[in-house]
Coordinates of C-alpha atoms in Angstrom, one line a residue:
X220 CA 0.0 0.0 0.0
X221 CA 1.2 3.8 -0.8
X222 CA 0.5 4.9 3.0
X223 CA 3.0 1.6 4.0
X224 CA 5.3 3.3 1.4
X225 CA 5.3 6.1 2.6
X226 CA 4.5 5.8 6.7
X227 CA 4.4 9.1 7.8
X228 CA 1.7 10.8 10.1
X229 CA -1.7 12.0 9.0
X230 CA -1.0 15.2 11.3
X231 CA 2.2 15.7 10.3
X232 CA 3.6 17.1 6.6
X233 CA 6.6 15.1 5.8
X234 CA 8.2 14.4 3.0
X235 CA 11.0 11.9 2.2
X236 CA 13.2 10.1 -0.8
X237 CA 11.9 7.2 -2.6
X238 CA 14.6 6.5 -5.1
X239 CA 17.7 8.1 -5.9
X240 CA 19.7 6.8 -9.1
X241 CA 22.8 7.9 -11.0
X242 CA 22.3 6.5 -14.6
X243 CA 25.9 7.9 -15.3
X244 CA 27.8 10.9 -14.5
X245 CA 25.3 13.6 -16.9
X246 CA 21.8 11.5 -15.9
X247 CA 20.7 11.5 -12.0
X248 CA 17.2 10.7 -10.9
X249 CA 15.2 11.0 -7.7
X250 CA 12.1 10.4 -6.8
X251 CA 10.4 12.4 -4.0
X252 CA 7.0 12.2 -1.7
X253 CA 5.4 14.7 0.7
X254 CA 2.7 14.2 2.5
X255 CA 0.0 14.0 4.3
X256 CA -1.8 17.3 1.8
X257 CA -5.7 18.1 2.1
X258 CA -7.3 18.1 -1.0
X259 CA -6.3 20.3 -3.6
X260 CA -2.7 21.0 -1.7
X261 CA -0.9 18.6 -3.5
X262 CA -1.1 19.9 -7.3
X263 CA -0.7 24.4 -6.1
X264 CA 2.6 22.5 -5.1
X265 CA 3.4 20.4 -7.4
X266 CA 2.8 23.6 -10.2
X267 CA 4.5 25.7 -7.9
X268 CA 7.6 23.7 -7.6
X269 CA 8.3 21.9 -11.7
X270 CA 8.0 25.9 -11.9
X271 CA 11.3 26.7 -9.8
X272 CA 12.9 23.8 -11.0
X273 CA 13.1 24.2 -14.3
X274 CA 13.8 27.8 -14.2
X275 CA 15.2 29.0 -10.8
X276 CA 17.6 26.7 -10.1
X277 CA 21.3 27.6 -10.9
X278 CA 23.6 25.9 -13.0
X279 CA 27.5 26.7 -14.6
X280 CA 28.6 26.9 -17.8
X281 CA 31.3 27.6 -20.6
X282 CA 30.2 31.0 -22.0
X283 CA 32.8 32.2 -23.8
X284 CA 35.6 30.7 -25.7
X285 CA 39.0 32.8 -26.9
X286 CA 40.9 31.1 -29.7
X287 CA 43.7 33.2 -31.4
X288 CA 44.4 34.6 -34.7
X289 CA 40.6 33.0 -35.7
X290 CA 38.1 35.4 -36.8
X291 CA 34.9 33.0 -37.8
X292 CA 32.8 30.0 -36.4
X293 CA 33.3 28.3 -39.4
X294 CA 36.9 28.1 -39.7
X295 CA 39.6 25.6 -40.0
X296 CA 42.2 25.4 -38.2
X297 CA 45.3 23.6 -39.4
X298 CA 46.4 20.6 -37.6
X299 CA 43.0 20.0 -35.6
X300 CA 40.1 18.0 -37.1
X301 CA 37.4 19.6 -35.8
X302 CA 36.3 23.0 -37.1
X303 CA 36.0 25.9 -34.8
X304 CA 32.1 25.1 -34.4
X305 CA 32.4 21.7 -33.6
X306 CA 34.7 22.8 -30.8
X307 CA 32.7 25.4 -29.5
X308 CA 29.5 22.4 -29.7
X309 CA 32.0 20.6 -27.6
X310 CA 33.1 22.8 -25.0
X311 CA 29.1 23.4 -24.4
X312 CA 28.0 20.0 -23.9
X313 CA 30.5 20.0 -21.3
X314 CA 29.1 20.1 -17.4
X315 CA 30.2 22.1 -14.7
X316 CA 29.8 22.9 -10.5
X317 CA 30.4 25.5 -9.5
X318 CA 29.8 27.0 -5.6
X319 CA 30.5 30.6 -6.0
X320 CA 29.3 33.3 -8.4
X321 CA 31.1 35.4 -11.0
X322 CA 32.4 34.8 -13.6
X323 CA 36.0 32.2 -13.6
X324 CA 38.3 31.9 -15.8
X325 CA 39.9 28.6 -17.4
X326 CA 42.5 27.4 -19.9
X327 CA 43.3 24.4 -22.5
X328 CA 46.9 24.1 -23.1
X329 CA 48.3 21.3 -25.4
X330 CA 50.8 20.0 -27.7
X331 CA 49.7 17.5 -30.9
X332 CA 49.2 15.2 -31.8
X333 CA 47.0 13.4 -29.5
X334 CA 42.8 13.6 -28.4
X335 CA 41.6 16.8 -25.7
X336 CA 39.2 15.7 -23.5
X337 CA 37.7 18.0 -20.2
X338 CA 40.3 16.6 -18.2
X339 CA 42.7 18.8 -20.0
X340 CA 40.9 22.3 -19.0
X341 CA 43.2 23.6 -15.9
X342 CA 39.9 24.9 -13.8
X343 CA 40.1 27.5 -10.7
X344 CA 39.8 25.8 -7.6
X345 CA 36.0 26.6 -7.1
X346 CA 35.0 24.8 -10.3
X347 CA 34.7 21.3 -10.6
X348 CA 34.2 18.9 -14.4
X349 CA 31.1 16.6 -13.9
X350 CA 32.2 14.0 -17.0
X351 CA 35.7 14.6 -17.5
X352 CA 35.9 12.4 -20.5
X353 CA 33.7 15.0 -22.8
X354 CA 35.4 15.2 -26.3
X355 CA 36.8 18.3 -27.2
X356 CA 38.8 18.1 -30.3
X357 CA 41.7 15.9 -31.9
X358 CA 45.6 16.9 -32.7
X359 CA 46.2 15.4 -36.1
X360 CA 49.6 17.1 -36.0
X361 CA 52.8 18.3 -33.7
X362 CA 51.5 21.8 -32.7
X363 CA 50.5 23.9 -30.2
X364 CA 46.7 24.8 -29.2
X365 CA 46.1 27.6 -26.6
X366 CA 42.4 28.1 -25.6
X367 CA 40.9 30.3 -23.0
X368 CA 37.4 29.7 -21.6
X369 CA 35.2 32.1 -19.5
X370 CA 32.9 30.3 -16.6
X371 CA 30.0 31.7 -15.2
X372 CA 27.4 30.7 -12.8
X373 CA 23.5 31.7 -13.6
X374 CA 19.9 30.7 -14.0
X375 CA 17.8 30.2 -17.3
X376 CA 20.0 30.6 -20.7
X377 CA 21.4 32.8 -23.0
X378 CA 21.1 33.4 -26.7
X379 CA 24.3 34.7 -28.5
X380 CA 23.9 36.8 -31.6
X381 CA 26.0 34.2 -34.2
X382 CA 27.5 37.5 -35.8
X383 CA 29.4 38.5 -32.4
X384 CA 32.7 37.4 -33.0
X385 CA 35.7 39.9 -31.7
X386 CA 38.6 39.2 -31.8
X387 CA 38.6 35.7 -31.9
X388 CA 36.2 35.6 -28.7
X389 CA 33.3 34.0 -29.2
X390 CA 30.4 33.6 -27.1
X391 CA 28.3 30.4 -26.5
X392 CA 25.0 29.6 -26.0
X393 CA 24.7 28.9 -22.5
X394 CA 21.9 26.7 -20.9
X395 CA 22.5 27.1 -16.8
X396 CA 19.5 24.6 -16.1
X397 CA 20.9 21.6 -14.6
X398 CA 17.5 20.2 -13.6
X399 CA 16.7 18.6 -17.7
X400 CA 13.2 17.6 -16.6
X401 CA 10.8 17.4 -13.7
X402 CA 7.2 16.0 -13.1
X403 CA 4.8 15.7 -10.5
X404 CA 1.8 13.2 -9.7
X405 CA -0.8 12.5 -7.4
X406 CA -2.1 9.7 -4.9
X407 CA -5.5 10.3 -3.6
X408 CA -6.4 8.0 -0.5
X409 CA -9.5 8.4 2.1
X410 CA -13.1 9.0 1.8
X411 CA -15.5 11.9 2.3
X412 CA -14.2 14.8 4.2
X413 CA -11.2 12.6 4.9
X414 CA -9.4 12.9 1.4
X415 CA -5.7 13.2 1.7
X416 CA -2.7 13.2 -1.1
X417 CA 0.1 12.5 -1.6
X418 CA 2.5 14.5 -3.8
X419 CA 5.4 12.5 -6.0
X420 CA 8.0 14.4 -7.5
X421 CA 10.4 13.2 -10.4
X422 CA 13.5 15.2 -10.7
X423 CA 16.3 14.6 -13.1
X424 CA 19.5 16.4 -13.2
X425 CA 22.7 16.4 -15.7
X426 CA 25.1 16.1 -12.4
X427 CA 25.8 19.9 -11.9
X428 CA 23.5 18.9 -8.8
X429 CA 22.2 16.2 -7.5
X430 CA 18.2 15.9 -7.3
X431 CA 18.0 16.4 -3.9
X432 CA 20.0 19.6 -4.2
X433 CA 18.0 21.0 -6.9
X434 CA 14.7 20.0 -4.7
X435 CA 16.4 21.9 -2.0
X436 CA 17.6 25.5 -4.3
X437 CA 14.3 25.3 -5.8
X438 CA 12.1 25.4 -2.1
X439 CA 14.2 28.1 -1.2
X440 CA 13.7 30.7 -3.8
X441 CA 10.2 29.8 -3.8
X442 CA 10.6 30.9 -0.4
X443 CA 12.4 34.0 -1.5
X444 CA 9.3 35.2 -3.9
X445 CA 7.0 34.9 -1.0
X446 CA 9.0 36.8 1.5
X447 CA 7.6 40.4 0.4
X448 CA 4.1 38.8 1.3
X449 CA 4.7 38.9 5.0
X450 CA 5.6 42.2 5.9
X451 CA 2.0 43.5 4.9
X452 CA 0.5 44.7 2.1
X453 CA 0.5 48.5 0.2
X454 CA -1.0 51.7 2.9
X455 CA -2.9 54.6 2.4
X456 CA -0.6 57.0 4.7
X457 CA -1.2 60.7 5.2
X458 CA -4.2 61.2 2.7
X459 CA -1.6 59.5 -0.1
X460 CA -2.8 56.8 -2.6
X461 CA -0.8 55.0 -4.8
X462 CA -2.1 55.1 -8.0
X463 CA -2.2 52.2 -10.7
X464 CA 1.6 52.9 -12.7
X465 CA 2.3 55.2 -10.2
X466 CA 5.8 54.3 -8.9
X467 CA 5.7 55.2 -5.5
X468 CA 6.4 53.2 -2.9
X469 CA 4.5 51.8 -0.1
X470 CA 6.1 54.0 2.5
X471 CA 6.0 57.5 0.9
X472 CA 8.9 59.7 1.6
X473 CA 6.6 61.9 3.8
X474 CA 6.7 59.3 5.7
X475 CA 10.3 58.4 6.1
X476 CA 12.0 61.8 6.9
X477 CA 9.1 63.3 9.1
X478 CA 9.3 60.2 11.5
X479 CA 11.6 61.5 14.6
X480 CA 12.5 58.3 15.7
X481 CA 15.3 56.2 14.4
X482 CA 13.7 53.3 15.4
X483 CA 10.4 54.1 12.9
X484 CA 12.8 55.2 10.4
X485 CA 14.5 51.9 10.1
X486 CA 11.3 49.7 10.4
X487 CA 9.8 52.2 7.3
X488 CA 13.7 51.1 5.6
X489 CA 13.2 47.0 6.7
X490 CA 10.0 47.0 4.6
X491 CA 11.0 48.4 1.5
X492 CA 12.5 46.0 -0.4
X493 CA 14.9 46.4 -3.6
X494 CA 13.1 44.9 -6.2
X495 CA 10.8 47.8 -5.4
X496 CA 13.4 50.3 -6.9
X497 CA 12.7 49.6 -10.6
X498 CA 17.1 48.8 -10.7
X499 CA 18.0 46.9 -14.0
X500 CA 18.8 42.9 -13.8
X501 CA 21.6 43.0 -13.7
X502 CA 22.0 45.7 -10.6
X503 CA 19.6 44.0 -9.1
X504 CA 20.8 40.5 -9.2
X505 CA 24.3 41.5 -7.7
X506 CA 22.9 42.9 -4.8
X507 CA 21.0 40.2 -4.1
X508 CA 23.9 38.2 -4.1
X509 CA 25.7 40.6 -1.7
X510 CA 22.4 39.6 0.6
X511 CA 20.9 42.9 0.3
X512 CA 17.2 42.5 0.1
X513 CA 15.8 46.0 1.8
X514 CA 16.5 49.4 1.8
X515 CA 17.8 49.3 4.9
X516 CA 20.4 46.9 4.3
X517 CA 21.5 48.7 1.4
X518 CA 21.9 52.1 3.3
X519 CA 24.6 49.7 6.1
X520 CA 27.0 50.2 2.5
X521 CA 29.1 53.3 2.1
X522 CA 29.7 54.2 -1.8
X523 CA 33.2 52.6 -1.0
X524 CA 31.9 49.2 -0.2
X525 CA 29.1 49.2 -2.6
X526 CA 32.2 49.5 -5.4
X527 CA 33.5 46.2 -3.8
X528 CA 30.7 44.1 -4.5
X529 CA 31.3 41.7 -7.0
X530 CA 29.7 42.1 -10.5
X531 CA 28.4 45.8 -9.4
X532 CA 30.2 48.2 -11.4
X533 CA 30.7 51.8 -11.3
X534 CA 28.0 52.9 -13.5
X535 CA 25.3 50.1 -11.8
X536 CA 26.5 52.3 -8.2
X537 CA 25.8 55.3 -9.9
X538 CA 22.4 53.8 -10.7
X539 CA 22.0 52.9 -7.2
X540 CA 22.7 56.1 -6.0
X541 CA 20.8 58.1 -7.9
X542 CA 17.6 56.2 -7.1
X543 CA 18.7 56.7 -3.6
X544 CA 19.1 60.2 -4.2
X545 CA 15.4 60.9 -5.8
X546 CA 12.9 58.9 -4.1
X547 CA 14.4 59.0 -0.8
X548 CA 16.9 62.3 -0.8
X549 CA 19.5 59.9 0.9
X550 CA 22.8 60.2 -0.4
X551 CA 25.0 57.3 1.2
X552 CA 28.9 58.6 2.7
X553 CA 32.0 57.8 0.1
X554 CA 33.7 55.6 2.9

């Protein structure tokens, strides 16, 4: 019986692995339960979660690939079998961990004749080659092949323009999914007003992560989207609406320099929070990194350490500031 299976309380939500398998070193599988769910509970999560999955979760990847004195995807290059687009095909099927963000840089550094593999990339210490057996290219001849790669950790993919080519850099298409599929299902035991389900969950992975570490990144930025939710919803404060397209925000700035108290100040700062400030992606996505999620952690940063941050440069700080400096007339100390 499924409820043998499974064993776990009717008043308390658990959930727990029923199969975990490595197919080979690119194919891992796992097979999850949670339950006990009223009705109805089971498939908002199940949505909820092949949702994050599939596109929150983070993965690494080759995303750029510097080979000198070549100046087009199509060329040959003496002594090598593979054209420069087979290469490049190469280098992206290849899977990569990585535990830290920013972007890492890597080398290939042979001497022909003889077959490249992934075990011949010399990788920073925080990077780590999932299937180090990948097929790169083959040395048909004695020479000398010098290739630099550029690592980056992300979410989603990106789409290269296949005219950007400068310089003999040239970017790949980048797919930082590791999760390559996930599906959900549903066991309905009971009777009446005593229906209960269980949810089933079918991760697989390419062996960036594990499915049980994907099942893990993915509850947690679910988590993350929810946050804003608790701290209360939009106000009407001193006679102010906000309007539909309006962009102000929920604490007006009446609000925050008429307060006297530093106290009220801060709790007005705690609850505004930075997606709020209409910053670009990329601005946005750095600070988040650094762990600022509020207003008020962002005003703890001097300009000085704000330039520090990694990924923010000078002209996102400048964006930063100036935000700072119109909606809230807060201009943040250089040190």
């Amino acid at each position: 019986m499924i409820r043998d299976e499974i064993s776990v309380s009717i008043q308390t939500l658990r959930w727990k692995c029923i199969e975990s398998r490595a197919y080979s070193k690119r194919l891992h599988y796992g097979r999850f339960a949670l339950s006990p769910l009223r009705k109805g509970r089971a498939d908002t999560i199940g949505i909820a979660m092949r949702r994050a999955l599939l596109g929150e979760v983070e993965g690494t990847c080759i995303t750029r690939v510097k080979l000198e004195n070549i100046k087009h995807e199509y060329s040959a290059i003496i002594g090598i079998e593979e054209s420069v687009h087979d290469i490049l095909m190469n280098l992206k099927e290849i899977v990569l961990r990585s535990d830290s963000y920013g972007i890492r840089e890597a080398s290939i550094y042979i001497v022909g004749p003889r077959n490249v593999t992934a075990q011949d990339i010399i990788l920073p210490p925080s990077v780590k080659i999932i299937d180090t057996t990948q097929h790169i290219a083959r040395l048909t001849k004695s020479i000398t092949s010098d290739i630099r790669l550029q690592i980056e950790k992300n979410r989603g993919y990106i789409i290269h323009s296949s005219n950007n080519y400068q310089d003999g850099i040239f970017p790949i298409d980048a797919v930082f999914m590791p999760v390559r599929d996930a599906n959900y299902s549903i066991h309905s035991y009971g009777s009446g007003n005593e229906i209960q389900e269980v949810l089933f969950l079918e991760i697989w992975t390419n062996g960036g992560l594990t499915p049980r570490e994907a099942l893990y990144e993915a509850s947690r930025n679910l988590i993350d989207l929810f946050i804003p939710f608790l701290h209360g919803e939009e106000q009407n404060i001193d006679g102010m609406n906000n309007k539909k397209g309006s962009n102000m925000l929920p604490f007006p700035l009446s609000h925050v320099l008429t307060d006297t108290g530093e106290t009220k100040e801060k709790i007005a700062f705690q609850h505004i929070f930075i997606d709020q400030l209409e910053l670009p992606p990329k601005t946005y996505n750095s600070l988040r990194r650094a762990n600022i999620h509020t207003l008020l952690d962002l005003l703890n940063y001097s300009r000085e350490d704000l330039m520090k941050i990694e990924h923010l440069e000078k002209e996102s700080v400048e964006q930063v500031l100036e935000v700072l400096r119109k909606r809230f007339a807060i201009d943040p100390p250089r040190n």
